Amino acid sequence: MAFQELQGFPKPRNLDYLWADYIEIMSMADADHEYSRSELISRMKRSSDLGSFDTIDHPVDRETSAEENDNLALLTEGWFRHLEYREGAFGDCYPFSVTNSGDTLICNVDLNDCGAVYIFLLLCSNLRYLPRSERADLTSQFEVLSTKAVSAILPEWANVHLFEHSKGSNHYTGGLPNRIETLANDLNEQTAANLDRFDTNNYGDDGLDIVAWVPIDSASGIPILFGQCACTLKWTDKQRSSSNQKWRERVTMKAPSTNMVLVPYCYRTTNGGWYKPSDIVDSIMFDRLRIIRNVDRAGLGVNDALGQAARQIVNQAVQYTAPVF
């Protein structure tokens, strides 16, 4: 596997966590497995000279060279602070290190198990830099990994399944009406809608990726968790697709279900808080940090956490040492 389009900067360009990802990918792709602020600033200046870089608040042609240098230095300093936060937050699971000077990121290609999971989530967050032929394997495996992260926060006797059969579920099979009926039975509930309105040939998930429940007894009103997985920046809209409000139109629920949204992004500020808290609506957010911490807490090795196709993509990404440009 070879990275592609690395000459293109993150989009949208105002998201600091995407720039931190970009620097990690550049250090991984570099022949020496490191990437510095000076290299990034140099590239940004060359790009702005061509009129293609618009992160700076004011148009480049209205700034002096000194002002441009100051702006770029300030931007890149903030992004490297994100990387320093990640190094501390992820600990042994972080497959990079920031030099003592704080201006260079080094990639450790000798991955431990949770470090390989980190690289996997980094790739899932940046699909635009990967060949299209490999994106589907990553997004599908992200959903499988997400079920394992959810399982880690529930008791051992909880049930956790993917809702769409084509994505690996052996529990929910057949068309959508059949799976909704199975779901109602699992939850000790009933279907709340005439299932005839759903196409029997619809094998999609209707916006529900993960189903989890704790079978405390055979009565209704048991703990229920619904989850939506998203490897896209439009996850803010998708989180409502697994909401209690939507699924009560399909299955009766004596007690409301808990909604989750799972994303591969490290959706954090440099102090560990959410990057934009107002984007998280009626959901428990599982981002890169929570996923890795729970997979690591569950003691899952890389072979248990990731499928063969995903492991192969991760290995190829780390071994990619051809010149970036």
Coordinates of C-alpha atoms in Angstrom, one line a residue:
M1 CA 0.0 0.0 0.0
A2 CA 1.2 3.5 -0.9
F3 CA -0.2 6.7 0.6
Q4 CA -1.7 9.0 -1.9
E5 CA -2.5 12.7 -2.2
L6 CA -0.2 13.6 0.7
Q7 CA 0.6 16.8 -1.1
G8 CA -3.0 17.9 -0.2
F9 CA -3.4 19.5 3.3
P10 CA -6.3 18.4 5.6
K11 CA -9.8 19.6 4.8
P12 CA -11.5 21.4 6.3
R13 CA -8.4 23.3 7.3
N14 CA -9.5 24.7 10.6
L15 CA -9.6 21.4 12.5
D16 CA -6.5 21.1 14.7
Y17 CA -7.0 17.4 15.4
L18 CA -6.8 16.7 11.6
W19 CA -3.6 18.6 11.3
A20 CA -2.1 16.5 14.2
D21 CA -3.2 13.4 12.2
Y22 CA -1.6 14.7 9.1
I23 CA 1.7 15.2 10.9
E24 CA 1.6 11.7 12.2
I25 CA 0.9 10.3 8.7
M26 CA 3.7 12.4 7.3
S27 CA 6.2 11.1 9.9
M28 CA 5.0 7.5 9.1
A29 CA 5.4 8.0 5.4
D30 CA 8.8 9.7 5.5
A31 CA 11.8 7.6 4.6
D32 CA 13.4 8.5 8.0
H33 CA 10.1 8.2 9.9
E34 CA 10.1 11.7 11.2
Y35 CA 8.6 15.0 10.4
S36 CA 9.4 18.5 11.7
R37 CA 7.7 21.8 12.1
S38 CA 10.3 23.4 9.8
E39 CA 9.4 20.9 7.0
L40 CA 5.7 21.6 7.4
I41 CA 6.2 25.4 7.5
S42 CA 8.3 25.2 4.4
R43 CA 5.6 23.2 2.5
M44 CA 2.9 25.6 3.7
K45 CA 4.8 28.6 2.5
R46 CA 5.4 27.0 -0.9
S47 CA 1.7 26.2 -1.1
S48 CA 0.6 29.7 0.0
D49 CA 2.9 31.2 -2.7
L50 CA 0.8 29.2 -5.2
G51 CA -2.4 30.6 -3.7
S52 CA -3.6 27.2 -2.5
F53 CA -3.3 27.5 1.2
D54 CA -6.1 29.3 3.0
T55 CA -5.6 28.5 6.7
I56 CA -4.1 31.9 7.5
D57 CA -6.8 34.4 8.5
H58 CA -5.8 37.0 6.0
P59 CA -4.9 36.5 2.3
V60 CA -1.2 35.8 1.9
D61 CA -0.7 38.6 -0.6
R62 CA -1.7 41.2 2.1
E63 CA 0.8 40.0 4.6
T64 CA 4.5 40.7 4.9
S65 CA 6.9 37.8 4.9
A66 CA 7.4 38.3 8.7
E67 CA 3.7 38.2 9.4
E68 CA 3.3 35.1 7.4
N69 CA 6.2 33.4 9.2
D70 CA 4.7 34.4 12.6
N71 CA 1.2 33.0 11.6
L72 CA 2.7 29.7 10.4
A73 CA 4.9 29.4 13.5
L74 CA 1.8 29.9 15.8
L75 CA -0.3 27.4 13.9
T76 CA 2.3 24.7 13.8
E77 CA 3.2 25.2 17.5
G78 CA -0.5 24.5 18.3
W79 CA -0.6 21.4 16.3
F80 CA 2.6 20.0 17.9
R81 CA 1.0 20.7 21.3
H82 CA -1.8 18.4 20.2
L83 CA 0.8 15.8 19.5
E84 CA 2.4 16.3 22.9
Y85 CA -1.0 15.8 24.5
R86 CA -1.5 12.6 22.6
E87 CA 1.9 11.2 23.7
G88 CA 0.9 11.7 27.3
A89 CA -2.7 10.6 26.9
F90 CA -2.1 7.4 24.9
G91 CA 1.1 6.4 26.8
D92 CA 2.5 3.1 25.6
C93 CA -0.3 2.9 22.9
Y94 CA 1.1 6.0 21.1
P95 CA 3.4 4.8 18.3
F96 CA 5.0 8.3 17.9
S97 CA 7.2 10.5 20.1
V98 CA 7.8 14.3 20.1
T99 CA 11.4 15.3 20.5
N100 CA 12.4 17.3 23.6
S101 CA 12.6 20.4 21.5
G102 CA 8.9 19.9 20.7
D103 CA 9.5 20.5 17.0
T104 CA 9.8 17.0 15.4
L105 CA 7.6 13.9 15.5
I106 CA 9.2 10.5 15.2
C107 CA 7.3 7.4 14.2
N108 CA 8.1 4.1 16.0
V109 CA 7.7 1.4 13.4
D110 CA 8.2 -1.4 15.9
L111 CA 4.5 -1.5 17.0
N112 CA 3.1 -3.1 20.0
D113 CA -0.5 -4.4 19.9
C114 CA -2.3 -1.2 21.0
G115 CA 0.1 0.9 18.9
A116 CA -1.1 -1.1 15.8
V117 CA -4.7 -0.3 16.8
Y118 CA -3.7 3.4 17.0
I119 CA -2.3 3.3 13.5
F120 CA -5.5 1.6 12.3
L121 CA -7.7 4.3 13.8
L122 CA -5.4 7.0 12.3
L123 CA -5.9 5.5 8.9
C124 CA -9.7 5.2 9.4
S125 CA -9.7 8.9 10.2
N126 CA -7.9 9.8 7.0
L127 CA -9.3 7.6 4.3
R128 CA -8.6 10.3 1.6
Y129 CA -4.9 9.4 1.8
L130 CA -5.5 5.7 1.1
P131 CA -6.3 3.8 -2.1
R132 CA -10.1 3.4 -2.6
S133 CA -9.7 -0.3 -2.8
E134 CA -8.7 -0.5 0.9
R135 CA -11.2 2.0 2.4
A136 CA -14.1 -0.5 2.7
D137 CA -12.0 -3.0 4.6
L138 CA -11.1 -0.3 7.1
T139 CA -14.6 1.1 7.7
S140 CA -16.0 -2.4 8.1
Q141 CA -13.3 -3.5 10.5
F142 CA -13.8 -0.2 12.4
E143 CA -17.3 -1.3 13.2
V144 CA -16.1 -4.7 14.4
L145 CA -13.5 -3.0 16.6
S146 CA -16.1 -0.7 17.9
T147 CA -18.2 -3.7 19.2
K148 CA -15.2 -4.8 21.1
A149 CA -14.7 -1.4 22.7
V150 CA -18.4 -1.4 23.7
S151 CA -18.2 -4.9 25.1
A152 CA -15.3 -3.7 27.4
I153 CA -17.6 -1.3 29.3
L154 CA -20.4 -3.8 29.8
P155 CA -20.6 -6.9 32.0
E156 CA -19.4 -10.2 30.6
W157 CA -23.0 -11.5 30.2
A158 CA -24.0 -8.6 28.0
N159 CA -24.9 -9.2 24.3
V160 CA -23.1 -7.0 21.7
H161 CA -23.8 -7.4 18.0
L162 CA -23.6 -5.6 14.7
F163 CA -27.0 -5.0 13.3
E164 CA -26.2 -5.4 9.6
H165 CA -25.6 -9.0 8.6
S166 CA -23.3 -8.2 5.7
K167 CA -20.9 -6.5 8.1
G168 CA -20.3 -9.6 10.1
S169 CA -23.3 -10.2 12.3
N170 CA -24.3 -13.8 12.7
H171 CA -27.2 -12.9 15.0
Y172 CA -29.2 -10.5 12.9
T173 CA -29.9 -12.1 9.6
G174 CA -32.2 -11.5 6.7
G175 CA -33.9 -8.3 5.5
L176 CA -34.5 -5.3 7.7
P177 CA -38.0 -6.3 8.9
N178 CA -36.8 -9.7 10.1
R179 CA -33.9 -8.1 12.0
I180 CA -36.2 -5.5 13.6
E181 CA -38.4 -8.3 14.8
T182 CA -35.4 -10.2 16.1
L183 CA -34.2 -7.0 17.9
A184 CA -37.6 -6.6 19.6
N185 CA -37.5 -10.2 20.9
D186 CA -34.0 -9.7 22.1
L187 CA -35.0 -6.7 24.1
N188 CA -38.1 -8.4 25.6
E189 CA -40.2 -5.8 23.6
Q190 CA -42.5 -5.7 20.6
T191 CA -42.3 -4.2 17.2
A192 CA -43.8 -0.7 17.4
A193 CA -44.5 -0.3 13.7
N194 CA -46.1 -2.2 10.8
L195 CA -43.0 -3.9 9.4
D196 CA -44.7 -4.1 6.0
R197 CA -43.5 -0.5 5.4
F198 CA -39.9 -1.8 5.4
D199 CA -38.6 -3.5 2.2
T200 CA -37.8 -7.2 2.9
N201 CA -34.9 -6.8 0.4
N202 CA -33.4 -4.0 2.4
Y203 CA -30.3 -5.5 3.9
G204 CA -28.9 -2.2 5.3
D205 CA -28.8 -1.2 8.9
D206 CA -31.3 1.7 8.9
G207 CA -28.7 3.8 10.7
L208 CA -28.1 1.3 13.5
D209 CA -24.6 -0.2 13.6
I210 CA -24.3 -1.7 17.1
V211 CA -26.9 -3.2 19.4
A212 CA -26.1 -4.1 23.0
W213 CA -28.2 -5.2 25.9
V214 CA -27.8 -6.6 29.4
P215 CA -30.3 -9.6 29.8
I216 CA -31.1 -9.1 33.5
D217 CA -34.4 -11.0 33.1
S218 CA -37.2 -11.7 30.7
A219 CA -39.2 -8.6 31.4
S220 CA -39.2 -5.4 29.4
G221 CA -37.1 -2.4 30.5
I222 CA -33.6 -3.8 30.4
P223 CA -30.4 -1.8 29.8
I224 CA -30.1 -1.1 26.1
L225 CA -27.3 0.6 24.1
F226 CA -27.5 1.5 20.4
G227 CA -24.4 2.8 18.5
Q228 CA -23.5 4.5 15.3
C229 CA -20.0 4.1 13.8
A230 CA -18.7 6.9 11.5
C231 CA -15.4 7.3 9.7
T232 CA -16.5 10.6 8.3
L233 CA -16.5 14.2 9.5
K234 CA -20.3 14.1 9.1
W235 CA -20.7 12.0 12.2
T236 CA -22.5 14.9 13.8
D237 CA -25.5 14.2 11.7
K238 CA -25.2 10.4 11.8
Q239 CA -25.4 10.2 15.6
R240 CA -29.1 10.8 15.6
S241 CA -29.7 7.7 13.4
S242 CA -29.3 5.4 16.3
S243 CA -31.2 7.6 18.8
N244 CA -33.9 6.4 21.2
Q245 CA -36.4 8.7 19.5
K246 CA -35.9 7.1 16.1
W247 CA -35.8 3.5 17.2
R248 CA -38.9 3.8 19.5
E249 CA -40.7 4.1 16.2
R250 CA -39.6 0.6 15.3
V251 CA -39.4 -1.2 18.7
T252 CA -41.2 -0.5 21.9
M253 CA -38.9 0.3 24.8
K254 CA -40.1 0.5 28.4
A255 CA -36.9 2.3 29.3
P256 CA -35.0 4.6 26.8
S257 CA -32.0 3.2 25.1
T258 CA -28.6 4.8 25.5
N259 CA -27.2 6.3 22.3
M260 CA -23.5 6.1 21.4
V261 CA -21.4 7.5 18.5
L262 CA -18.1 5.9 17.8
V263 CA -15.5 7.7 15.6
P264 CA -11.8 7.0 14.9
Y265 CA -10.8 10.6 15.4
C266 CA -8.9 11.9 18.4
Y267 CA -11.6 14.4 19.1
R268 CA -9.8 16.3 21.9
T269 CA -8.3 19.6 22.7
T270 CA -4.8 19.9 24.3
N271 CA -6.3 19.7 27.8
G272 CA -8.2 16.4 27.1
G273 CA -11.7 17.9 26.7
W274 CA -13.9 17.5 23.7
Y275 CA -12.8 19.5 20.7
K276 CA -16.3 20.9 20.1
P277 CA -18.7 19.7 22.9
S278 CA -21.8 21.2 21.2
D279 CA -21.4 18.7 18.3
I280 CA -22.1 15.8 20.7
V281 CA -25.9 15.6 21.0
D282 CA -27.6 13.1 23.3
S283 CA -24.8 10.6 22.7
I284 CA -21.9 9.0 24.5
M285 CA -18.9 9.8 22.4
F286 CA -16.3 7.1 21.9
D287 CA -13.3 8.6 20.1
R288 CA -9.9 7.2 19.4
L289 CA -8.8 7.6 23.0
R290 CA -11.8 5.9 24.5
I291 CA -11.7 3.1 22.0
I292 CA -8.0 2.3 22.5
R293 CA -8.3 2.6 26.3
N294 CA -11.1 0.1 26.4
V295 CA -9.6 -2.3 23.9
D296 CA -6.4 -2.2 25.8
R297 CA -8.3 -2.6 29.1
A298 CA -9.9 -5.7 27.7
G299 CA -6.5 -7.1 27.0
L300 CA -7.1 -7.7 23.3
G301 CA -4.1 -8.4 21.2
V302 CA -3.8 -7.0 17.7
N303 CA -5.0 -10.3 16.3
D304 CA -8.2 -10.2 18.4
A305 CA -8.8 -6.4 17.8
L306 CA -8.2 -6.3 14.1
G307 CA -9.1 -8.6 11.2
Q308 CA -6.5 -9.9 8.8
A309 CA -7.2 -7.4 6.1
A310 CA -6.9 -4.5 8.5
R311 CA -3.7 -5.8 10.0
Q312 CA -2.2 -6.1 6.6
I313 CA -3.1 -2.5 5.7
V314 CA -1.6 -1.3 9.0
N315 CA 1.6 -3.3 8.4
Q316 CA 1.9 -1.9 4.8
A317 CA 1.3 1.6 6.0
V318 CA 4.1 1.4 8.6
Q319 CA 6.5 -0.2 6.1
Y320 CA 5.9 2.4 3.4
T321 CA 9.1 4.3 3.2
A322 CA 9.1 5.7 -0.4
P323 CA 9.8 9.4 -0.7
V324 CA 6.7 11.4 -0.1
F325 CA 7.4 13.9 -2.8

